[in-house]
Coordinates of N, CA and C in Angstrom, one line a residue:
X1 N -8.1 -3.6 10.6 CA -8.4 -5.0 10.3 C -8.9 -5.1 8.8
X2 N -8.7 -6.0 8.0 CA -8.9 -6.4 6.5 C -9.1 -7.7 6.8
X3 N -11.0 -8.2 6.8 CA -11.0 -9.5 6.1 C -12.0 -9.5 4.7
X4 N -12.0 -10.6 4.1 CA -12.6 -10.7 2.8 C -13.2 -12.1 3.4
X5 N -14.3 -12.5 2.9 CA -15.2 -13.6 3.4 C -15.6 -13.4 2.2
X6 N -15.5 -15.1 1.7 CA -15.8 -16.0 0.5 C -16.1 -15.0 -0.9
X7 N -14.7 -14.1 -0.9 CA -14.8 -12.8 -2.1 C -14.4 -13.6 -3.2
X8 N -15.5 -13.6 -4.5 CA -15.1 -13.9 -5.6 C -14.8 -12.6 -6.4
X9 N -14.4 -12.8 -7.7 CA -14.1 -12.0 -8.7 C -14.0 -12.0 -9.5
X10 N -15.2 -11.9 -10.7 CA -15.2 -12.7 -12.2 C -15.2 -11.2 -13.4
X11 N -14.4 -11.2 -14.1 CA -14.1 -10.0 -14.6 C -15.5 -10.1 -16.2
X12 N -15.8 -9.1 -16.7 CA -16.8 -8.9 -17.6 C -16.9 -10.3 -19.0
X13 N -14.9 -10.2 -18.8 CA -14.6 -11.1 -20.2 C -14.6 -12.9 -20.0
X14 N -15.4 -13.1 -18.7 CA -15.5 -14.2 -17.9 C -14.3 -15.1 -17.1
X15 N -13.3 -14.2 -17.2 CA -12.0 -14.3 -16.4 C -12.3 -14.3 -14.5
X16 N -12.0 -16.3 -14.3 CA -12.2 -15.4 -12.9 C -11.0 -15.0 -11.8
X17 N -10.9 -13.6 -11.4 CA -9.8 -13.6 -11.1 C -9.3 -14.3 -9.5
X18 N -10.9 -14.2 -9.0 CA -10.1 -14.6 -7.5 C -11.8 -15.6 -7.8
X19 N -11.0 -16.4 -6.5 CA -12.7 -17.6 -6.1 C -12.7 -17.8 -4.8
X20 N -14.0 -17.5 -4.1 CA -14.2 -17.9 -2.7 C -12.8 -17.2 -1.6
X21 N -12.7 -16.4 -2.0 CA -11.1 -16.4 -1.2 C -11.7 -15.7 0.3
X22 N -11.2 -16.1 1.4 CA -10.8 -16.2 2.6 C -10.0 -15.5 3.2
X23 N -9.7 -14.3 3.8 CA -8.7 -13.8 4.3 C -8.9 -12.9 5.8
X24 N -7.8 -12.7 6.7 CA -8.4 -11.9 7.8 C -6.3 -11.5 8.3
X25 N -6.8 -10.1 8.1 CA -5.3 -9.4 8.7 C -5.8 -8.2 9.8
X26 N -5.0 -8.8 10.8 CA -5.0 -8.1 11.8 C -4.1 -6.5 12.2
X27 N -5.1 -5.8 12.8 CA -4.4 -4.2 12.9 C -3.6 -4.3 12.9
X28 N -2.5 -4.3 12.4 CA -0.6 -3.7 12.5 C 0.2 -4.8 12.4
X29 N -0.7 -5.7 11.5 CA 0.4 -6.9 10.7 C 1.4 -6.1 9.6
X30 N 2.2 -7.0 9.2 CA 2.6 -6.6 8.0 C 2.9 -7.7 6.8
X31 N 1.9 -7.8 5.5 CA 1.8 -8.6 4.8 C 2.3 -8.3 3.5
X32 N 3.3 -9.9 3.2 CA 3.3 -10.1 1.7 C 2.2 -10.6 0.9
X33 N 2.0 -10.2 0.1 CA 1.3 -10.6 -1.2 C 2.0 -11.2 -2.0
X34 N 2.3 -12.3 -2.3 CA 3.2 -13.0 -3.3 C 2.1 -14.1 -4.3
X35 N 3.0 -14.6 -5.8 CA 2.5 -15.1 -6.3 C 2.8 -15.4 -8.0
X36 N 2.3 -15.7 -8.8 CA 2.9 -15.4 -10.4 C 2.1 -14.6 -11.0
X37 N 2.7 -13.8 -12.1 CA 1.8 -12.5 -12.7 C 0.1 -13.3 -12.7
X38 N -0.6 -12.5 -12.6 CA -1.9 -13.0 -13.2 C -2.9 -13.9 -12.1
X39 N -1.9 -14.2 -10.8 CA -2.3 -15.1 -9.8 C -3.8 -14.7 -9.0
X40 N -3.8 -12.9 -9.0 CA -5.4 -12.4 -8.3 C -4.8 -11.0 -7.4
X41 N -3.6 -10.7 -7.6 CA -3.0 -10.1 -6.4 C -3.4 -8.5 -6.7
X42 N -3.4 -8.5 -7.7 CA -3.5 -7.1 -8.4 C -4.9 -7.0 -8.1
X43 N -6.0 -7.9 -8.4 CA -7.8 -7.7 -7.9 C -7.8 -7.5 -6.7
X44 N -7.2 -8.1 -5.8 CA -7.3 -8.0 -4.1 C -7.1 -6.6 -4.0
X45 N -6.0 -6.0 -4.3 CA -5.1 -4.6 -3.7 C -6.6 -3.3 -4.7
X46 N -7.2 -3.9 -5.7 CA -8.1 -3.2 -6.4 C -9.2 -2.9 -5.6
X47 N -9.4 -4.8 -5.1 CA -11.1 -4.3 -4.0 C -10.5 -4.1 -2.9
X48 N -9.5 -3.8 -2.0 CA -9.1 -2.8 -0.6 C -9.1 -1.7 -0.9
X49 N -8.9 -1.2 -2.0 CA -8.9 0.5 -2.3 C -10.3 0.5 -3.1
X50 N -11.3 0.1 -3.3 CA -12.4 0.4 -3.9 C -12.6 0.3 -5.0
X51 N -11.7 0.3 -6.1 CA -11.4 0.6 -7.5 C -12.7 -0.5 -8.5
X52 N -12.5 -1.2 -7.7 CA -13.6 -2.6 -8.8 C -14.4 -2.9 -7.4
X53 N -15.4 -3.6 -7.9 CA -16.4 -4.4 -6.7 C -16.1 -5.8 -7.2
X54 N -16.6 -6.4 -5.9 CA -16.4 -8.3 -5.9 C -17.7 -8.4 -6.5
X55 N -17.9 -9.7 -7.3 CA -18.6 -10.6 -8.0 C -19.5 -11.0 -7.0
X56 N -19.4 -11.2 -5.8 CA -19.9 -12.0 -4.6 C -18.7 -11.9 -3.3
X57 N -19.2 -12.0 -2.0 CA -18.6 -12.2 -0.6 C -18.8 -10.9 -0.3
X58 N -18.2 -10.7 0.8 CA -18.1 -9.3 2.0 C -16.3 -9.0 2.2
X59 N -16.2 -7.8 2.0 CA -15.0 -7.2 2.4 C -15.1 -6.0 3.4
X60 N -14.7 -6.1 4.6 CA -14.4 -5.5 5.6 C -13.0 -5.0 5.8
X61 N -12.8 -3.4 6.0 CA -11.5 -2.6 6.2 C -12.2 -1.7 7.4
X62 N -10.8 -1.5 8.1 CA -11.1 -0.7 9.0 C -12.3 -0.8 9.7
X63 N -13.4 -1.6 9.8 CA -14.4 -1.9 10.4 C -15.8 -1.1 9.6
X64 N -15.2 -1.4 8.5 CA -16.2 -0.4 7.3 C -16.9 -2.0 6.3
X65 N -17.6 -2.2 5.8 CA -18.1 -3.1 5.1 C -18.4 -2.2 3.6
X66 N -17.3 -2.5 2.6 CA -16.6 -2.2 1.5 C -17.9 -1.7 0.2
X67 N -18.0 -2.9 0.7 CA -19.0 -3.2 -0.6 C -20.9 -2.5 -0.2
X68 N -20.9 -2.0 1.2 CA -22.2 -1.1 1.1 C -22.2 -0.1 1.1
X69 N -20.8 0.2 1.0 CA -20.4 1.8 1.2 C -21.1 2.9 0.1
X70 N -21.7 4.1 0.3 CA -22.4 4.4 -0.7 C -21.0 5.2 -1.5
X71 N -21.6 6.1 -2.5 CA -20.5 6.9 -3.7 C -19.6 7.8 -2.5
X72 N -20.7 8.3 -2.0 CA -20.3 9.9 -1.3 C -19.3 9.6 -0.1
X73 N -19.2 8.3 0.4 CA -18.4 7.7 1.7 C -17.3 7.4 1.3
X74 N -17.4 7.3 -0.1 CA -15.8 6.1 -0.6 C -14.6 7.4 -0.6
X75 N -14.7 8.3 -0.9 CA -13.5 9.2 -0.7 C -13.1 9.3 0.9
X76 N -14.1 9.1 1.7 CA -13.5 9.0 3.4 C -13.0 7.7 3.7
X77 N -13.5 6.9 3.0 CA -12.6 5.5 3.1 C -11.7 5.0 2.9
X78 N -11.2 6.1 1.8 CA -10.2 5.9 0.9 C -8.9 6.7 1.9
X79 N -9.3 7.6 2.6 CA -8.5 8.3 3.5 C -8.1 7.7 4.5
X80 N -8.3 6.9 5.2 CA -8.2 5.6 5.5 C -7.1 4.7 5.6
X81 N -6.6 4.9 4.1 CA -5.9 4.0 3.0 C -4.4 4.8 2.9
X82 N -3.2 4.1 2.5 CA -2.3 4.6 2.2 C -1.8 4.3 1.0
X83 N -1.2 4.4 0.0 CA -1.1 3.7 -1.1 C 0.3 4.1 -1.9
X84 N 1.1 2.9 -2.1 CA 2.1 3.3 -2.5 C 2.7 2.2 -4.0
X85 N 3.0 2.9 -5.1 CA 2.4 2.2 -6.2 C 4.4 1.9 -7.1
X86 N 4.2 1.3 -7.8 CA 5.6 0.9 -8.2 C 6.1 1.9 -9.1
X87 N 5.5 2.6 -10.1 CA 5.9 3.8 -10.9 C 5.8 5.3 -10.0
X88 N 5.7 5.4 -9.0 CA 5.8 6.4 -8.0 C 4.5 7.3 -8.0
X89 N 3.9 7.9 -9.3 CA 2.7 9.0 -9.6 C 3.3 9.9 -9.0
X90 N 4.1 10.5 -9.0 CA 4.1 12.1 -8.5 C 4.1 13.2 -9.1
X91 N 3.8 14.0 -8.8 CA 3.1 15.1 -9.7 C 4.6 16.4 -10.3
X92 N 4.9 16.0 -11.6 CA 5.7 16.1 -11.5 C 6.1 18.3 -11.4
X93 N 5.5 18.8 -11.6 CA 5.4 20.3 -11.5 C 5.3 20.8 -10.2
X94 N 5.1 19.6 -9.2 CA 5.5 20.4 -7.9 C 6.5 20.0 -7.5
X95 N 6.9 20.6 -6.3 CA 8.1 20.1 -5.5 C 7.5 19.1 -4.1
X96 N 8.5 18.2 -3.9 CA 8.4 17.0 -2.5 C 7.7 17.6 -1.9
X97 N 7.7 19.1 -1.4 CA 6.9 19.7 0.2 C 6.0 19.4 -1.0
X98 N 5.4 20.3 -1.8 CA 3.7 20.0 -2.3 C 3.6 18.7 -2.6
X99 N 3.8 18.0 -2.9 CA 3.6 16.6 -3.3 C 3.0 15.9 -1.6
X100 N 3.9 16.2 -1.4 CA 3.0 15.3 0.0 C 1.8 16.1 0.0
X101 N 2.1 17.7 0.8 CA 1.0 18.7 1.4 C -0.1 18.6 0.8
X102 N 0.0 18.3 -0.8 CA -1.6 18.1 -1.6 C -1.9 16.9 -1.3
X103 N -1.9 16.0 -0.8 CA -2.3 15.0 0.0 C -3.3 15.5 1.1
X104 N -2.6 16.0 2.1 CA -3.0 16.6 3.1 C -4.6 17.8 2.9
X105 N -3.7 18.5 1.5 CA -5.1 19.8 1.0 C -6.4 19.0 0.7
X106 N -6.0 18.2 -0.2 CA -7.5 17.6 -0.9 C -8.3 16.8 0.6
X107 N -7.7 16.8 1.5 CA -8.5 16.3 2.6 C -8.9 17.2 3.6
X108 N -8.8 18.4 3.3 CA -9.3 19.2 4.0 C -8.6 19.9 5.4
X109 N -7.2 19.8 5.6 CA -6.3 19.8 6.3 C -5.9 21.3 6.5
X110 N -6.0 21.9 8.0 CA -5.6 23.3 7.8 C -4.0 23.5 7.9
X111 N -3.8 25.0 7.0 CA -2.8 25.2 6.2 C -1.8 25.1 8.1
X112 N -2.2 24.8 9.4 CA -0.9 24.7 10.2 C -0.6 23.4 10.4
X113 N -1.9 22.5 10.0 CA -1.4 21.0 10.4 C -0.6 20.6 9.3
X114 N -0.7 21.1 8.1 CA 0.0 21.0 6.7 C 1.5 21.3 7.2
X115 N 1.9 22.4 8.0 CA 2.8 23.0 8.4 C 3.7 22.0 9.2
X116 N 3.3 21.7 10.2 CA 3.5 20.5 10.8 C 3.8 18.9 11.1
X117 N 2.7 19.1 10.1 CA 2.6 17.6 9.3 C 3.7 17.0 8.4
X118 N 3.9 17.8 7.4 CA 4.7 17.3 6.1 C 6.2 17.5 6.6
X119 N 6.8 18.4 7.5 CA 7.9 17.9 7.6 C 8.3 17.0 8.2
X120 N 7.7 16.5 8.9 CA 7.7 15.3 9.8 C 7.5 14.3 9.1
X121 N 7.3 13.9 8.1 CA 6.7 13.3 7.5 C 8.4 12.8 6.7
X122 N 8.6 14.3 6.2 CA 9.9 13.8 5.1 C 11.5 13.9 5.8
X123 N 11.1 13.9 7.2 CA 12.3 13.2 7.8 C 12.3 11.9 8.2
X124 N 11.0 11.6 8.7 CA 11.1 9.9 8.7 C 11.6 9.1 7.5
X125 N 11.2 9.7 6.2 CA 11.7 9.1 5.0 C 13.3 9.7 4.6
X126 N 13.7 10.4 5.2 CA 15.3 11.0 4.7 C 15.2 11.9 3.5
X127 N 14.1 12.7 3.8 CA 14.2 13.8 2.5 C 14.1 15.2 2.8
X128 N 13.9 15.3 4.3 CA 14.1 16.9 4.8 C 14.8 17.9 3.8
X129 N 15.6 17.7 3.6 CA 16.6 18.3 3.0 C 16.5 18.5 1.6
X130 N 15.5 17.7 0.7 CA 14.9 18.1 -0.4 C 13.7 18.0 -0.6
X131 N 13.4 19.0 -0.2 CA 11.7 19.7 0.0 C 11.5 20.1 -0.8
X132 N 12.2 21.1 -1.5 CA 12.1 22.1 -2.4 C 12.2 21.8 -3.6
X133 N 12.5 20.8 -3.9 CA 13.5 19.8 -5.4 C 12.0 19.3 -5.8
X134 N 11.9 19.0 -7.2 CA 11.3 18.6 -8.2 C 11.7 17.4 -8.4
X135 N 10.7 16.4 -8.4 CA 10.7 14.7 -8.6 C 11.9 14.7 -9.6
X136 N 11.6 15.3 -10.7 CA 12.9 14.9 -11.9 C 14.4 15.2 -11.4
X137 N 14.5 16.3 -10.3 CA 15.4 16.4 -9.5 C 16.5 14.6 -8.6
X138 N 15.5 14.0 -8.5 CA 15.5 13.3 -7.4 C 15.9 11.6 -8.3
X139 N 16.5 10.7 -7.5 CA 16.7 9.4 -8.2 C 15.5 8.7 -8.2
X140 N 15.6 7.8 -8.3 CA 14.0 6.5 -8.0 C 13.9 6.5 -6.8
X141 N 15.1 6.1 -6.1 CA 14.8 5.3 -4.8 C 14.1 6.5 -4.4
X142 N 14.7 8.3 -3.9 CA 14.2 9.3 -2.9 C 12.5 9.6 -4.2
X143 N 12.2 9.4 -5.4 CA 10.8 9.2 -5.8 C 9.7 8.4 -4.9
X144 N 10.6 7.2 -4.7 CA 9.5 6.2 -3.9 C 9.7 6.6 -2.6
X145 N 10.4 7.7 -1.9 CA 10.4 7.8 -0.2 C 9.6 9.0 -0.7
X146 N 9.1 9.9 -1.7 CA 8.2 10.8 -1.7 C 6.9 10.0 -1.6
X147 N 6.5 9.3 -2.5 CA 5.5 8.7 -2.8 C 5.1 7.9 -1.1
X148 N 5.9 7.5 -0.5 CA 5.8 6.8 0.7 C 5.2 8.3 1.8
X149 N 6.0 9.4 1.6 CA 5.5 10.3 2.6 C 4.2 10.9 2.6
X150 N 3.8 10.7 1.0 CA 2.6 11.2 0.7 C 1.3 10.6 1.6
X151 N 1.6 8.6 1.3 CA 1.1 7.9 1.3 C 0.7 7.6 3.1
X152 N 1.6 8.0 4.0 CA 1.2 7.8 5.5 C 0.9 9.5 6.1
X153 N 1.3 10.8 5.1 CA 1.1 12.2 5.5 C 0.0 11.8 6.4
X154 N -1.4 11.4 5.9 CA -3.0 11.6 6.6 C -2.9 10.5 8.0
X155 N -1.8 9.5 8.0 CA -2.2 8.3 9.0 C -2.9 7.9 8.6
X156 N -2.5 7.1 7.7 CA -3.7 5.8 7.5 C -3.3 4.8 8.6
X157 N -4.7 4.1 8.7 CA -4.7 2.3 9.2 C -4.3 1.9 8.6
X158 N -3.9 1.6 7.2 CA -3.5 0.9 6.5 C -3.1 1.1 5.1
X159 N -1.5 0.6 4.6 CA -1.0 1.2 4.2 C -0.6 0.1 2.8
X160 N -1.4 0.4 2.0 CA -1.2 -0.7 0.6 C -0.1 -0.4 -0.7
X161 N 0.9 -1.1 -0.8 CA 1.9 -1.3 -1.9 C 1.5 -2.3 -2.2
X162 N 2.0 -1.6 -4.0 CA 2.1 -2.4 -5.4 C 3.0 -2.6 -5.7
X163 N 4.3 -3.6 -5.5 CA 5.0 -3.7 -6.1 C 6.6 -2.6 -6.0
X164 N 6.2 -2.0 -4.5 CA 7.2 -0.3 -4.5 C 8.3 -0.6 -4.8
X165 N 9.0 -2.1 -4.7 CA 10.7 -1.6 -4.9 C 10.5 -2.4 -6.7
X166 N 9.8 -2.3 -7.1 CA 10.0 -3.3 -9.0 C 10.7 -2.3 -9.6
X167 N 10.8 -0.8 -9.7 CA 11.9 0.0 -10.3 C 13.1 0.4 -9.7
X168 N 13.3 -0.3 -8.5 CA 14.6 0.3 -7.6 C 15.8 -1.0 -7.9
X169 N 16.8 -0.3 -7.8 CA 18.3 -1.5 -7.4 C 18.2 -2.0 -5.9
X170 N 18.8 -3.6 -6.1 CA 18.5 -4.1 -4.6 C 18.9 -3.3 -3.6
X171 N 20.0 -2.6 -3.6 CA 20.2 -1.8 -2.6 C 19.2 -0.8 -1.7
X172 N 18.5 0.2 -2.7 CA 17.5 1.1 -2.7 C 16.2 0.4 -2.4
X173 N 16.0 -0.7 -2.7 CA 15.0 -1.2 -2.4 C 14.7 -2.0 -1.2
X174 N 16.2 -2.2 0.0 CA 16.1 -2.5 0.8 C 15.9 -1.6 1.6
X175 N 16.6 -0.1 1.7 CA 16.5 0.6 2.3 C 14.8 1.3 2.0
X176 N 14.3 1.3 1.2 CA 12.8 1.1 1.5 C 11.9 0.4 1.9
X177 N 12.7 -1.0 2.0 CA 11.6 -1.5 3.0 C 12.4 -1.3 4.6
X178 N 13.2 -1.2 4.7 CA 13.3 -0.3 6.1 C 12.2 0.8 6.4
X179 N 12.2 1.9 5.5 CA 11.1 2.8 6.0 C 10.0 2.1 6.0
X180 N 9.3 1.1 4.9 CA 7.9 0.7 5.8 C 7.9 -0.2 6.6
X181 N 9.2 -1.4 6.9 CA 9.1 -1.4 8.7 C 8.7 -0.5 9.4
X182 N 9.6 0.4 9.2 CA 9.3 1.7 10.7 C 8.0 2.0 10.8
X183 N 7.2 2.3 9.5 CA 6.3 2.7 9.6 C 5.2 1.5 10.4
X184 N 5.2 0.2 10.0 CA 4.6 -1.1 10.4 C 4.8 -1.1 12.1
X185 N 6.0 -0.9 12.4 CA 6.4 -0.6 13.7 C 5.7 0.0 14.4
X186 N 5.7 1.8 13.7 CA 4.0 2.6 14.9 C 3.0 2.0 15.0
X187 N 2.7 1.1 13.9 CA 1.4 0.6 14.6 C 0.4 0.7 13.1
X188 N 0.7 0.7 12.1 CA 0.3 0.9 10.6 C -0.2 -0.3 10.0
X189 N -0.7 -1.1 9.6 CA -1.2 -2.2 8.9 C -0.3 -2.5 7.4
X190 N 0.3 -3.0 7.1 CA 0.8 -3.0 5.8 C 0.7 -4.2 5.3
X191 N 0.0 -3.9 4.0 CA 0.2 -4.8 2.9 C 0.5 -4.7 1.9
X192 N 1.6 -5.7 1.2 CA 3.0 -5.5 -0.1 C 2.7 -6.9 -0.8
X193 N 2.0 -6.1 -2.3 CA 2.3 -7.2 -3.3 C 3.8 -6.7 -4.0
X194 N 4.1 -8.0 -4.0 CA 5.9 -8.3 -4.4 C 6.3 -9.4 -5.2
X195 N 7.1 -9.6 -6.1 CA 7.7 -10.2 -6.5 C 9.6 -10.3 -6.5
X196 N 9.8 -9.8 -5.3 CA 10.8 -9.4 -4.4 C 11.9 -10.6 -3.6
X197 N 11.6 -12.1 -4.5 CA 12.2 -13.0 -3.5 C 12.9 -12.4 -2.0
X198 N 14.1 -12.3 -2.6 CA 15.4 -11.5 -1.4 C 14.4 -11.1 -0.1
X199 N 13.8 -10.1 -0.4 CA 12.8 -9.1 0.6 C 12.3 -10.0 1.2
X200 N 11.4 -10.7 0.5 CA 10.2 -11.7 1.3 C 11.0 -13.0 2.3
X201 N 12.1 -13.2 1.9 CA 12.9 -14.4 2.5 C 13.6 -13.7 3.8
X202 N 14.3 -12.1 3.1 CA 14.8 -11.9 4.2 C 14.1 -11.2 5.2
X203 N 12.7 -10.7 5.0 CA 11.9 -9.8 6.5 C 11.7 -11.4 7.3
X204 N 11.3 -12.3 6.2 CA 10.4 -13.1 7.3 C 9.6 -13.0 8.0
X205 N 8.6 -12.2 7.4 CA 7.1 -11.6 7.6 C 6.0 -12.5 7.4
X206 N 4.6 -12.0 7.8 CA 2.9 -12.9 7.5 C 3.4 -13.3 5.3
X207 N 3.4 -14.1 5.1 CA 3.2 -14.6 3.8 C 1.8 -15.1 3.0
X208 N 1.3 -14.3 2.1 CA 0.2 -15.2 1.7 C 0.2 -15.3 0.5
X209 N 0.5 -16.2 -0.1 CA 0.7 -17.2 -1.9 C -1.0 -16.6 -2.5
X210 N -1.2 -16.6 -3.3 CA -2.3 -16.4 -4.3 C -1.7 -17.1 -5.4
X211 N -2.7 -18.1 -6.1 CA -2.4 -18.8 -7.0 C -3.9 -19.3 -7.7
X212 N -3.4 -18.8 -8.8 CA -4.9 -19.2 -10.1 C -6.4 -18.3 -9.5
X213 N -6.6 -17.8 -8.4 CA -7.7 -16.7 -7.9 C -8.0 -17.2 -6.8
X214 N -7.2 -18.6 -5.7 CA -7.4 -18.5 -4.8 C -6.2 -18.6 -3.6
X215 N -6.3 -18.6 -2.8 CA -5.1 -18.6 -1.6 C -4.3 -19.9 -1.2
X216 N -2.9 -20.0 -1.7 CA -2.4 -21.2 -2.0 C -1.7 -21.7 -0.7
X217 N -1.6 -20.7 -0.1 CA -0.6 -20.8 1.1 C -0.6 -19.4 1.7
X218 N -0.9 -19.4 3.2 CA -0.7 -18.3 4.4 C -0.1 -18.6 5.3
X219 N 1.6 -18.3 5.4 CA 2.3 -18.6 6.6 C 2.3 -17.8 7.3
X220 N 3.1 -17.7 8.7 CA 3.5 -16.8 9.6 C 5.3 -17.3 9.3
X221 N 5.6 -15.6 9.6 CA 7.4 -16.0 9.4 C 7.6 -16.8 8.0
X222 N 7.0 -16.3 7.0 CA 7.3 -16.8 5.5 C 8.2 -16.8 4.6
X223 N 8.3 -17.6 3.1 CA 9.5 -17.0 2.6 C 8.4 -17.0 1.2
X224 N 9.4 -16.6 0.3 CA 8.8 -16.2 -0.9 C 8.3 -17.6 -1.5
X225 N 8.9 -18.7 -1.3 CA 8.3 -19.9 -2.0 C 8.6 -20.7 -0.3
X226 N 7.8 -21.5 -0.3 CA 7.4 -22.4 0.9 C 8.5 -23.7 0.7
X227 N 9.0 -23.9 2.1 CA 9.9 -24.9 2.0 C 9.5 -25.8 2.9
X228 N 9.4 -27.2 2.7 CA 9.2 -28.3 4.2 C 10.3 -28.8 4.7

């Protein structure tokens, strides 16, 4: 569960990015983020991963209260988290198996569940088969099904994209949002900032507009711009 209660967000240069904003997503929704550059969407997806604090309000993840969390907890919280970003970050000197598996190491993961774990991981995404290959090896689209295997390796509750298909061809980028259906499907929480019309019209997913730093519109069964 992700709610934010009356989260503002006023940045140093007195920009404010979000105001009073209101939100509550339920375990194993799957949400758009939509909106125009600069709308607040990029602050939101910042205070769910921890990255900035709110100006004022309460943000609750996973039944954790965000903002009391001390230094030493925020790495277990963040575990928690799935994250999947529009330029991919993958490390480019390893290969797909390590790329996910160091996921799995930096959390303390023994070397059998590592074993177990990651290939299962990169069959659900369609990459079994290039384990061994180097990111530069690979196109965009199978880039962002790495970065996706990385991103659900631990099971997260919740599973945050920025933007994943903004480097892909429409093609590639539908077939990635197929994989985080599937994943939405087990039972995963997802939330997708997009600028994706096509996508957002055609899942017909939870919709929620951000406009000027506060929430302009939250439908159920949405499209990318609201129609009466």
């Amino acid at each position: 569960m992700i709610i934010f209660q009356n989260v503002s967000k006023v940045y140093d240069n007195g920009v404010t990015a979000l105001d009073s904003v209101n939100i509550s997503i339920e375990k194993g929704e799957f949400v758009f983020l939509v909106g125009s550059s600069a709308a607040g969407k990029s602050t939101l997806i910042k205070l769910m991963m921890k990255e900035i604090e709110p100006t004022s309000g309460t943000i609750i993840i996973n039944n954790m209260d965000v903002g009391a969390l001390r230094p030493k907890d925020v790495p277990y919280f963040r575990r928690t988290l799935g994250v999947v970003f529009q330029d991919f970050r993958l490390l480019p000197n390893k290969t797909v198996y390590e790329n996910v598996s160091y996921a799995m190491e930096v959390v303390g993961a023994s070397r059998k569940e590592i074993r177990r774990q990651v290939p299962t991981v990169l069959s659900m995404v369609g990459l079994a088969h290039k384990a061994k290959m180097l990111p530069s090896q690979l196109s965009g689209g199978e880039q962002q099904r790495v970065s996706i295997a990385r991103a659900i390796v631990n099971n997260p509750a919740v599973l945050i994209a920025d933007e994943p298909t903004g480097n892909l061809d429409p093609d590639t980028a539908l077939e990635i949002m197929g994989i985080m259906e599937n994943i939405n499907r087990r039972g995963t929480t997802v939330v997708m900032a997009t600028h994706a019309e096509k996508i957002v019209n055609d899942m017909q997913k939870r919709v929620i507009q951000v406009e000027r730093g506060t929430i302009a519109r939250d439908e159920k069964k949405g499209g990318y711009i609201h129609v009466n």
